[in-house]
Short mmCIF file of C-alpha atoms in Angstrom, two decimals:
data_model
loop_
_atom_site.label_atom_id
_atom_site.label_comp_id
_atom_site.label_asym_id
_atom_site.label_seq_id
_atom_site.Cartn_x
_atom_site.Cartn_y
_atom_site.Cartn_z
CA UNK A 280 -112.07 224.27 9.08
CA UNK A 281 -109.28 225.39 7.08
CA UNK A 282 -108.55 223.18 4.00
CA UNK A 283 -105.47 222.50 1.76
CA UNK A 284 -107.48 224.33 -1.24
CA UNK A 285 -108.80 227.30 0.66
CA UNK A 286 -104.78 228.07 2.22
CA UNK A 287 -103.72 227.94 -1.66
CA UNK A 288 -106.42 229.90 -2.60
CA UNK A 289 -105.75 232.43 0.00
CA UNK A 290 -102.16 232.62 -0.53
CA UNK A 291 -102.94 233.01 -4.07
CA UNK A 292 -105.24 236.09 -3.63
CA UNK A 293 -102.44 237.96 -1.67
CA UNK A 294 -99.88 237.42 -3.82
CA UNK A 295 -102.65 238.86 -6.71
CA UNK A 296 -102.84 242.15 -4.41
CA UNK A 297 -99.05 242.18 -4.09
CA UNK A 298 -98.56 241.46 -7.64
CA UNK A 299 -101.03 244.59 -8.58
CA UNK A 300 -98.66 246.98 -6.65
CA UNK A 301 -96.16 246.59 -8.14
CA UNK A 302 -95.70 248.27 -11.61
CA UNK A 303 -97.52 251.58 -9.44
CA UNK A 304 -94.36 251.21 -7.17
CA UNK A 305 -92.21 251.34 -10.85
CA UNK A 306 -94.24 254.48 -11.86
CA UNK A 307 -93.69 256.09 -8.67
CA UNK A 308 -89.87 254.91 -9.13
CA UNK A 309 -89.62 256.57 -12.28
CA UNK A 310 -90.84 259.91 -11.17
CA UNK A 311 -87.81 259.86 -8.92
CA UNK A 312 -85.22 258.78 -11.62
CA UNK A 313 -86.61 261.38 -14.06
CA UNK A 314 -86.16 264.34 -11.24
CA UNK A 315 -82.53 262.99 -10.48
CA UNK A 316 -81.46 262.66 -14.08
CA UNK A 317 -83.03 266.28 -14.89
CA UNK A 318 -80.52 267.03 -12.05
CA UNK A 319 -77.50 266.08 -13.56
CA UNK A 320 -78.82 268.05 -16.68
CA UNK A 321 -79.73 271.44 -15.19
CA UNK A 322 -77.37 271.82 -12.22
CA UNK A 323 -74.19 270.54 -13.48
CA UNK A 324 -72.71 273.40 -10.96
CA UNK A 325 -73.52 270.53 -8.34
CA UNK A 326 -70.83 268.24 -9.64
CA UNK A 327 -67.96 270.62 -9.27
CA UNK A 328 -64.64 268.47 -10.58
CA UNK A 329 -66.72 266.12 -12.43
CA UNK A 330 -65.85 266.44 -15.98
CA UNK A 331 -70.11 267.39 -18.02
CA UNK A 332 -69.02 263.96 -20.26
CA UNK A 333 -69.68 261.93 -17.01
CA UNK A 334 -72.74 263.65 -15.85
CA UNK A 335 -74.07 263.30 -19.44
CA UNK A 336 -73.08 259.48 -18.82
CA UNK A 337 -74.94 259.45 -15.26
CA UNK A 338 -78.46 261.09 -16.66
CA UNK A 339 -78.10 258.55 -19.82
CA UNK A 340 -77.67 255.87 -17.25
CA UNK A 341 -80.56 257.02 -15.24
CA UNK A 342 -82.88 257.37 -18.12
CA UNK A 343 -81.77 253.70 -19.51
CA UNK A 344 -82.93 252.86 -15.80
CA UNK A 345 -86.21 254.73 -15.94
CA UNK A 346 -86.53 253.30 -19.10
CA UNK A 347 -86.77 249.37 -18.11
CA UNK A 348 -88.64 250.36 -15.34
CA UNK A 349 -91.44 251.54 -18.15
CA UNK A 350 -91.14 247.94 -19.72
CA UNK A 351 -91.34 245.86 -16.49
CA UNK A 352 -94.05 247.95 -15.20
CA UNK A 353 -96.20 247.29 -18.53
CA UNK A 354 -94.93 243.64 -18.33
CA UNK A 355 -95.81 243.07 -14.94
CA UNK A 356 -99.10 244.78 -15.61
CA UNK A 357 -100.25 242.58 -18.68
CA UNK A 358 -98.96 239.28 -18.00
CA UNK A 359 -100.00 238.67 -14.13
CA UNK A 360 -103.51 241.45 -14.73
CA UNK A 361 -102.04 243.67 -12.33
CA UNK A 362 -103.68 246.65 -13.58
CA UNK A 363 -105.49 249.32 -11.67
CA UNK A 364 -106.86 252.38 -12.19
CA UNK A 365 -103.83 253.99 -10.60
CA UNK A 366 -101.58 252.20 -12.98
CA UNK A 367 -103.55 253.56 -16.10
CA UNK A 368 -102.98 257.27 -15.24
CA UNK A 369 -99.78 257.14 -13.09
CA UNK A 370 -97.94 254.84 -15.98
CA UNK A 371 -98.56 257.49 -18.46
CA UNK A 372 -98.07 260.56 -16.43
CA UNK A 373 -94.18 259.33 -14.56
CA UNK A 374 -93.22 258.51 -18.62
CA UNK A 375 -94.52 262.12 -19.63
CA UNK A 376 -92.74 263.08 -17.01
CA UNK A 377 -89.24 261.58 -17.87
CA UNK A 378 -89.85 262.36 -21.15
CA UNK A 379 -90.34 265.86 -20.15
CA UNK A 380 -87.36 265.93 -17.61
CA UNK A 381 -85.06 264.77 -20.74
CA UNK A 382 -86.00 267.31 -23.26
CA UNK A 383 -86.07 270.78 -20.83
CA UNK A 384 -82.74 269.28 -19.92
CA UNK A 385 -81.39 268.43 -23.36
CA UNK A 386 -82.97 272.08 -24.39
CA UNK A 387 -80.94 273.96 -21.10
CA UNK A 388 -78.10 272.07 -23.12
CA UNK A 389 -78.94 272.91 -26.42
CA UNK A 390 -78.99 269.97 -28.07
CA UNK A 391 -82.45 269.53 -28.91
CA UNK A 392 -84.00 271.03 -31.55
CA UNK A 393 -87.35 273.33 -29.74
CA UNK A 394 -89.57 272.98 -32.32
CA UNK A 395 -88.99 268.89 -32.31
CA UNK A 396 -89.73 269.35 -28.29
CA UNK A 397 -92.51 271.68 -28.88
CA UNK A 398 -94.27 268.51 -30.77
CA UNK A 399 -93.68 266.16 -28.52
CA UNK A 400 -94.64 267.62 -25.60
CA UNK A 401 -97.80 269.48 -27.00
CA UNK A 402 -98.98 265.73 -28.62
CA UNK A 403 -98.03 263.97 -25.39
CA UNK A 404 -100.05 266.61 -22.94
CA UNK A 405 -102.57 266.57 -25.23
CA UNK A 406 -102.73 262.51 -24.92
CA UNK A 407 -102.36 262.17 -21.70
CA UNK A 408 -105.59 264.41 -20.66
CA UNK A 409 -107.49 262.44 -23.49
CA UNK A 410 -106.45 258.81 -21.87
CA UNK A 411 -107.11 260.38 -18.69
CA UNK A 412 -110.91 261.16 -19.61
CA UNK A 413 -110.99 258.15 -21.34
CA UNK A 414 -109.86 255.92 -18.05
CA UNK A 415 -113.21 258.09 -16.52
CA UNK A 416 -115.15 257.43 -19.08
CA UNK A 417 -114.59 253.58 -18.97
CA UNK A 418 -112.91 253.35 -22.10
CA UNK A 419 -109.95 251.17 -22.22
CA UNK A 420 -106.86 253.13 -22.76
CA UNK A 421 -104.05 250.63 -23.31
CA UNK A 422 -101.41 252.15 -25.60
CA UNK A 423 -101.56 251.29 -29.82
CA UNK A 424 -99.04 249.76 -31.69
CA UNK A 425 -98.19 252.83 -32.77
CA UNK A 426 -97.66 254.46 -29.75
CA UNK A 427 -95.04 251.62 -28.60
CA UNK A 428 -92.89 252.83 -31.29
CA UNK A 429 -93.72 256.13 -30.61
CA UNK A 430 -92.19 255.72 -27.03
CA UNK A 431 -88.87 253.31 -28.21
CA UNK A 432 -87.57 256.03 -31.20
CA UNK A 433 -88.38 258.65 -28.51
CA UNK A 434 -86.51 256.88 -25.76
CA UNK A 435 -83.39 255.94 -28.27
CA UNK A 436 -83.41 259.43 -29.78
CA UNK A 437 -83.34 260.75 -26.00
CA UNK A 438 -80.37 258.36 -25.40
CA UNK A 439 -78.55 259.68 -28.45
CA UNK A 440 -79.05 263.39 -27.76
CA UNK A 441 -78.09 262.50 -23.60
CA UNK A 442 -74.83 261.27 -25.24
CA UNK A 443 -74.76 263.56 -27.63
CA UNK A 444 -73.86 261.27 -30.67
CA UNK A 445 -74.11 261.55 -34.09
CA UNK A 446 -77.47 261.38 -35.84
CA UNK A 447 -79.45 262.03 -32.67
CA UNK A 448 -81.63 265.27 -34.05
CA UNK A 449 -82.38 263.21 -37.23
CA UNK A 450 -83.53 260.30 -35.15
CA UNK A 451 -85.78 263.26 -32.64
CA UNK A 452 -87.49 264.15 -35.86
CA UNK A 453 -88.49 260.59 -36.95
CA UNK A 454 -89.43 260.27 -33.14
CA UNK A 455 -91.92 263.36 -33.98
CA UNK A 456 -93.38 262.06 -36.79
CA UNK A 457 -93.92 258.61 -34.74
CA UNK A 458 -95.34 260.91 -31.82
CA UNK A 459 -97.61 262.46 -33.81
CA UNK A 460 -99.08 259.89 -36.11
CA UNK A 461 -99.97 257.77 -32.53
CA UNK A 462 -101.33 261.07 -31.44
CA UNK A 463 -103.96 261.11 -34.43
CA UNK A 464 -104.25 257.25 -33.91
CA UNK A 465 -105.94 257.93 -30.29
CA UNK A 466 -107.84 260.39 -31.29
CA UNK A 467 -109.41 258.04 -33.95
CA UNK A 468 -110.06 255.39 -31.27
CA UNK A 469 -111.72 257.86 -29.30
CA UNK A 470 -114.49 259.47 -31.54
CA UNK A 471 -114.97 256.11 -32.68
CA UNK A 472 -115.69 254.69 -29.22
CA UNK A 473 -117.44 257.96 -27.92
CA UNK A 474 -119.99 257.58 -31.35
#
């Protein structure tokens, strides 16, 4: 016999399952924006008669995009406990990723500094394989404080350089100084959990 209680129950376990896809389906999303604004980057010989100002505009747009994506994704993950063990290595890989995309593109344009990139990139590799054996490990590898603000100077110091407005290499370097502080932040969490 099928009760009032066990139909609300049931309905609420499926839209728990539904709930947990969700910020996986963002990650996956944002591996697609990061490949189509590294597009408008690298092969501006696509866009024939479309003046490098607007394609600039249309990869900033796409990384604001990718962006939100990254915060609704967390959101969605936090607030309803839609994580899964997916979500804790895809999440960080598709932002490496658009992260990535950005700079090689913002290098092919040469408006990042290489050294700044250089940082970045090695800290962020670095991080990701550590919260990667981490996640195998068991250990919880939800992101510090300091690697939230890691992530918004690096997005807002992508956004300048995409636009390329003023102050946007001083803002990259304050971005690498963030990046690597967090990086030295994990790494403390992590001998101290795998004492």
């Amino acid at each position: 016999m099928v009760t009032q209680e066990g139909l609300k129950l049931y309905k609420k376990q499926i839209w728990e399952k539904r709930l947990k896809n969700i910020p996986n389906i963002l990650a996956f999303f944002r591996v697609i924006l990061a490949f189509l604004m590294y597009m408008f980057l690298v092969n501006r010989n696509l866009f024939e008669g479309i003046h490098s100002s607007w394609l600039d505009y249309f990869a900033a747009l796409i990384f604001v995009i990718a962006s939100i994506t990254d915060f609704f994704d967390g959101y969605i993950a936090r607030e309803f406990n839609a994580t899964s063990k997916l979500g804790e290595i895809l999440d960080p890989l598709a932002d490496k990723m658009l992260v990535l995309g950005a700079f090689l593109g913002l290098l092919y344009l040469h408006r990042a500094n290489p050294w700044a990139v250089y940082l970045i990139l090695v800290r962020e590799f670095f991080i990701t394989a550590l919260r990667i054996s981490m996640a195998s490990e068991g250990i919880s590898v939800k992101a510090s404080f300091a690697g939230k603000v890691k992530t918004v100077f690096q997005m807002i110091a992508i956004g300048f350089l995409l636009m390329n407005w003023p102050f946007a290499n001083l803002l990259l370097w304050i971005a690498v100084f963030l990046t690597l502080y967090s990086g030295y932040d994990y790494l403390k969490v992590y001998l101290q959990k795998t004492k």
